[in-house]
């Protein structure tokens, strides 16, 4: 038997090999050649422009404060034992004030329990808070020199409310009440 590689191809076989090896024209609906990426780039450019146009710019403001010291810090050591030591606690029911004498009762009249300045119609009563702070500062002559207040807010109290409480305690018109504001941490006692 002869070797299969030595057998010559017939003319029909050679014709078929030639036909299959020739490049053929693409059929209708079939595209050939390179991928056209221009439409994809147009889409990406439009999306990028839309994203850049819809980005909002946020301006951030900061308030310079001094955080409370841990343990016996400078803030409390400078004050005498007869000091007012005013603290404001912002809760969802209102604002409670506390001094070295104890909690200030509702209505800001004397020492007792309850929320000192309760909410009125579901909003905080900042004028009543300012009036109470002024009343406490003017209660004794030695309290006139007090300039510090510590503000503590329960979780969930919004930033605007904290700032409004701070502003209410700092001054009443031209009269300076407690301009040095310190922030306390809820649940931490001194």
Tab-separated table of C-alpha atoms in Angstrom:
chain	number	residue	atom	x	y	z
A	1	UNK	CA	0.000	0.000	0.000
A	2	UNK	CA	1.255	3.462	-0.813
A	3	UNK	CA	1.854	6.199	1.735
A	4	UNK	CA	-1.214	8.551	1.983
A	5	UNK	CA	1.018	11.618	1.797
A	6	UNK	CA	2.433	10.583	-1.558
A	7	UNK	CA	-0.986	10.238	-3.206
A	8	UNK	CA	-1.646	13.218	-5.459
A	9	UNK	CA	-4.855	15.223	-4.980
A	10	UNK	CA	-7.496	15.105	-7.619
A	11	UNK	CA	-8.464	18.236	-9.488
A	12	UNK	CA	-11.825	18.371	-7.643
A	13	UNK	CA	-10.032	18.228	-4.284
A	14	UNK	CA	-7.593	20.963	-5.284
A	15	UNK	CA	-10.476	23.133	-6.515
A	16	UNK	CA	-12.367	22.701	-3.220
A	17	UNK	CA	-9.266	23.588	-1.134
A	18	UNK	CA	-8.711	26.684	-3.282
A	19	UNK	CA	-12.369	27.741	-2.898
A	20	UNK	CA	-12.314	27.351	0.929
A	21	UNK	CA	-9.019	29.172	1.358
A	22	UNK	CA	-10.143	32.237	-0.638
A	23	UNK	CA	-11.514	35.197	1.453
A	24	UNK	CA	-15.192	35.592	0.837
A	25	UNK	CA	-17.445	38.630	0.971
A	26	UNK	CA	-19.620	38.968	4.108
A	27	UNK	CA	-23.239	38.089	3.675
A	28	UNK	CA	-25.997	40.668	4.048
A	29	UNK	CA	-26.430	41.707	7.722
A	30	UNK	CA	-23.015	40.379	8.652
A	31	UNK	CA	-20.385	43.047	9.391
A	32	UNK	CA	-16.732	42.470	8.984
A	33	UNK	CA	-13.719	44.535	9.889
A	34	UNK	CA	-12.873	46.605	12.980
A	35	UNK	CA	-15.219	47.443	15.829
A	36	UNK	CA	-16.523	51.014	15.666
A	37	UNK	CA	-16.106	52.441	19.207
A	38	UNK	CA	-17.196	56.025	18.425
A	39	UNK	CA	-20.848	55.488	19.501
A	40	UNK	CA	-19.688	53.950	22.782
A	41	UNK	CA	-17.376	56.899	23.426
A	42	UNK	CA	-20.267	59.274	22.754
A	43	UNK	CA	-22.408	57.487	25.332
A	44	UNK	CA	-19.615	57.493	27.950
A	45	UNK	CA	-18.932	61.207	27.332
A	46	UNK	CA	-22.619	62.070	27.756
A	47	UNK	CA	-22.876	60.071	30.981
A	48	UNK	CA	-19.712	61.708	32.330
A	49	UNK	CA	-21.016	65.208	31.545
A	50	UNK	CA	-24.357	64.378	33.211
A	51	UNK	CA	-22.634	63.076	36.357
A	52	UNK	CA	-20.379	66.125	36.599
A	53	UNK	CA	-23.324	68.480	36.099
A	54	UNK	CA	-25.403	66.774	38.790
A	55	UNK	CA	-22.707	66.737	41.483
A	56	UNK	CA	-23.659	69.100	44.290
A	57	UNK	CA	-21.116	71.241	46.070
A	58	UNK	CA	-21.290	71.306	49.865
A	59	UNK	CA	-19.792	74.092	51.902
A	60	UNK	CA	-18.622	73.052	55.350
A	61	UNK	CA	-18.337	75.443	58.249
A	62	UNK	CA	-16.568	74.801	61.497
A	63	UNK	CA	-16.933	76.116	65.003
A	64	UNK	CA	-13.839	76.590	67.136
A	65	UNK	CA	-14.393	74.963	70.504
A	66	UNK	CA	-12.326	73.358	73.186
A	67	UNK	CA	-13.347	69.796	74.090
A	68	UNK	CA	-13.748	68.969	77.761
A	69	UNK	CA	-10.703	67.581	79.513
A	70	UNK	CA	-10.672	64.050	80.863
A	71	UNK	CA	-10.575	63.836	84.637
A	72	UNK	CA	-9.740	66.972	86.560
A	73	UNK	CA	-8.845	69.355	83.781
A	74	UNK	CA	-8.235	73.055	83.557
A	75	UNK	CA	-11.904	73.812	82.973
A	76	UNK	CA	-13.200	72.603	86.359
A	77	UNK	CA	-10.073	73.190	88.479
A	78	UNK	CA	-10.185	76.954	87.919
A	79	UNK	CA	-13.725	77.172	89.241
A	80	UNK	CA	-14.444	77.448	92.916
A	81	UNK	CA	-16.800	75.084	94.699
A	82	UNK	CA	-19.401	77.878	94.872
A	83	UNK	CA	-19.459	78.256	91.099
A	84	UNK	CA	-22.569	77.884	88.980
A	85	UNK	CA	-21.093	75.138	86.722
A	86	UNK	CA	-23.950	75.325	84.218
A	87	UNK	CA	-24.610	72.288	82.022
A	88	UNK	CA	-27.305	71.955	79.354
A	89	UNK	CA	-28.649	68.560	78.312
A	90	UNK	CA	-30.565	68.495	75.015
A	91	UNK	CA	-33.155	65.707	74.920
A	92	UNK	CA	-36.077	64.897	72.666
A	93	UNK	CA	-38.462	66.338	75.331
A	94	UNK	CA	-36.639	69.655	75.753
A	95	UNK	CA	-33.570	71.112	77.418
A	96	UNK	CA	-32.552	70.296	80.996
A	97	UNK	CA	-30.211	72.584	82.891
A	98	UNK	CA	-28.014	71.505	85.766
A	99	UNK	CA	-25.847	73.558	88.100
A	100	UNK	CA	-23.548	72.690	90.996
A	101	UNK	CA	-26.665	72.933	93.206
A	102	UNK	CA	-28.490	70.265	91.191
A	103	UNK	CA	-31.037	69.989	88.391
A	104	UNK	CA	-33.123	73.057	87.619
A	105	UNK	CA	-36.859	72.285	87.755
A	106	UNK	CA	-39.363	72.930	84.997
A	107	UNK	CA	-39.998	76.642	84.630
A	108	UNK	CA	-36.506	77.561	85.881
A	109	UNK	CA	-37.780	78.559	89.333
A	110	UNK	CA	-35.875	76.275	91.699
A	111	UNK	CA	-33.847	73.099	92.059
A	112	UNK	CA	-35.815	69.946	91.271
A	113	UNK	CA	-36.535	67.324	88.673
A	114	UNK	CA	-37.980	67.529	85.200
A	115	UNK	CA	-37.080	69.133	81.914
A	116	UNK	CA	-36.158	72.770	82.620
A	117	UNK	CA	-37.318	74.127	79.250
A	118	UNK	CA	-39.779	71.651	77.686
A	119	UNK	CA	-40.640	71.669	74.003
A	120	UNK	CA	-43.567	73.860	72.954
A	121	UNK	CA	-45.634	72.639	69.989
A	122	UNK	CA	-42.938	70.099	69.083
A	123	UNK	CA	-40.152	72.694	68.876
A	124	UNK	CA	-37.510	73.875	71.335
A	125	UNK	CA	-38.222	77.122	73.246
A	126	UNK	CA	-34.944	78.993	72.769
A	127	UNK	CA	-36.149	82.376	74.181
A	128	UNK	CA	-37.180	80.598	77.424
A	129	UNK	CA	-33.757	78.909	77.531
A	130	UNK	CA	-32.009	82.285	77.191
A	131	UNK	CA	-34.228	83.802	79.897
A	132	UNK	CA	-33.494	80.892	82.249
A	133	UNK	CA	-29.728	81.136	81.639
A	134	UNK	CA	-29.876	84.883	82.325
A	135	UNK	CA	-31.873	84.273	85.519
A	136	UNK	CA	-29.329	81.680	86.723
A	137	UNK	CA	-26.362	83.926	85.950
A	138	UNK	CA	-27.934	86.858	87.825
A	139	UNK	CA	-29.021	84.727	90.832
A	140	UNK	CA	-25.837	85.499	92.824
A	141	UNK	CA	-23.060	88.074	92.418
A	142	UNK	CA	-20.347	85.374	92.215
A	143	UNK	CA	-22.134	83.854	89.195
A	144	UNK	CA	-21.645	87.074	87.199
A	145	UNK	CA	-18.061	86.062	86.387
A	146	UNK	CA	-19.108	82.638	85.015
A	147	UNK	CA	-18.503	82.295	81.280
A	148	UNK	CA	-18.545	78.522	80.769
A	149	UNK	CA	-21.352	76.163	79.867
A	150	UNK	CA	-21.175	72.484	78.916
A	151	UNK	CA	-23.638	71.235	76.315
A	152	UNK	CA	-24.508	67.561	75.976
A	153	UNK	CA	-26.956	66.204	73.398
A	154	UNK	CA	-28.686	62.854	73.248
A	155	UNK	CA	-28.083	60.768	70.115
A	156	UNK	CA	-30.445	61.777	67.336
A	157	UNK	CA	-30.453	65.498	68.142
A	158	UNK	CA	-29.759	67.406	64.945
A	159	UNK	CA	-26.812	69.738	64.505
A	160	UNK	CA	-28.989	72.846	64.044
A	161	UNK	CA	-30.619	72.349	67.451
A	162	UNK	CA	-27.198	72.095	69.127
A	163	UNK	CA	-26.078	75.320	67.435
A	164	UNK	CA	-29.331	77.093	68.397
A	165	UNK	CA	-28.898	76.016	72.049
A	166	UNK	CA	-25.294	77.241	71.945
A	167	UNK	CA	-26.381	80.600	70.536
A	168	UNK	CA	-29.176	80.899	73.117
A	169	UNK	CA	-26.745	80.332	75.995
A	170	UNK	CA	-23.976	82.606	74.699
A	171	UNK	CA	-25.802	85.924	74.853
A	172	UNK	CA	-29.079	87.800	75.015
A	173	UNK	CA	-28.849	90.731	72.661
A	174	UNK	CA	-25.791	92.700	73.776
A	175	UNK	CA	-25.549	90.998	77.181
A	176	UNK	CA	-22.951	88.212	77.254
A	177	UNK	CA	-24.112	85.149	79.211
A	178	UNK	CA	-21.936	82.043	78.663
A	179	UNK	CA	-19.618	82.580	75.662
A	180	UNK	CA	-17.279	79.661	76.443
A	181	UNK	CA	-19.079	76.558	75.222
A	182	UNK	CA	-17.789	73.061	75.919
A	183	UNK	CA	-19.250	69.815	74.681
A	184	UNK	CA	-19.930	66.880	76.964
A	185	UNK	CA	-20.346	63.240	76.041
A	186	UNK	CA	-23.678	61.594	76.944
A	187	UNK	CA	-23.419	58.960	79.646
A	188	UNK	CA	-20.024	60.110	80.956
A	189	UNK	CA	-20.112	61.603	84.434
A	190	UNK	CA	-17.439	63.748	86.011
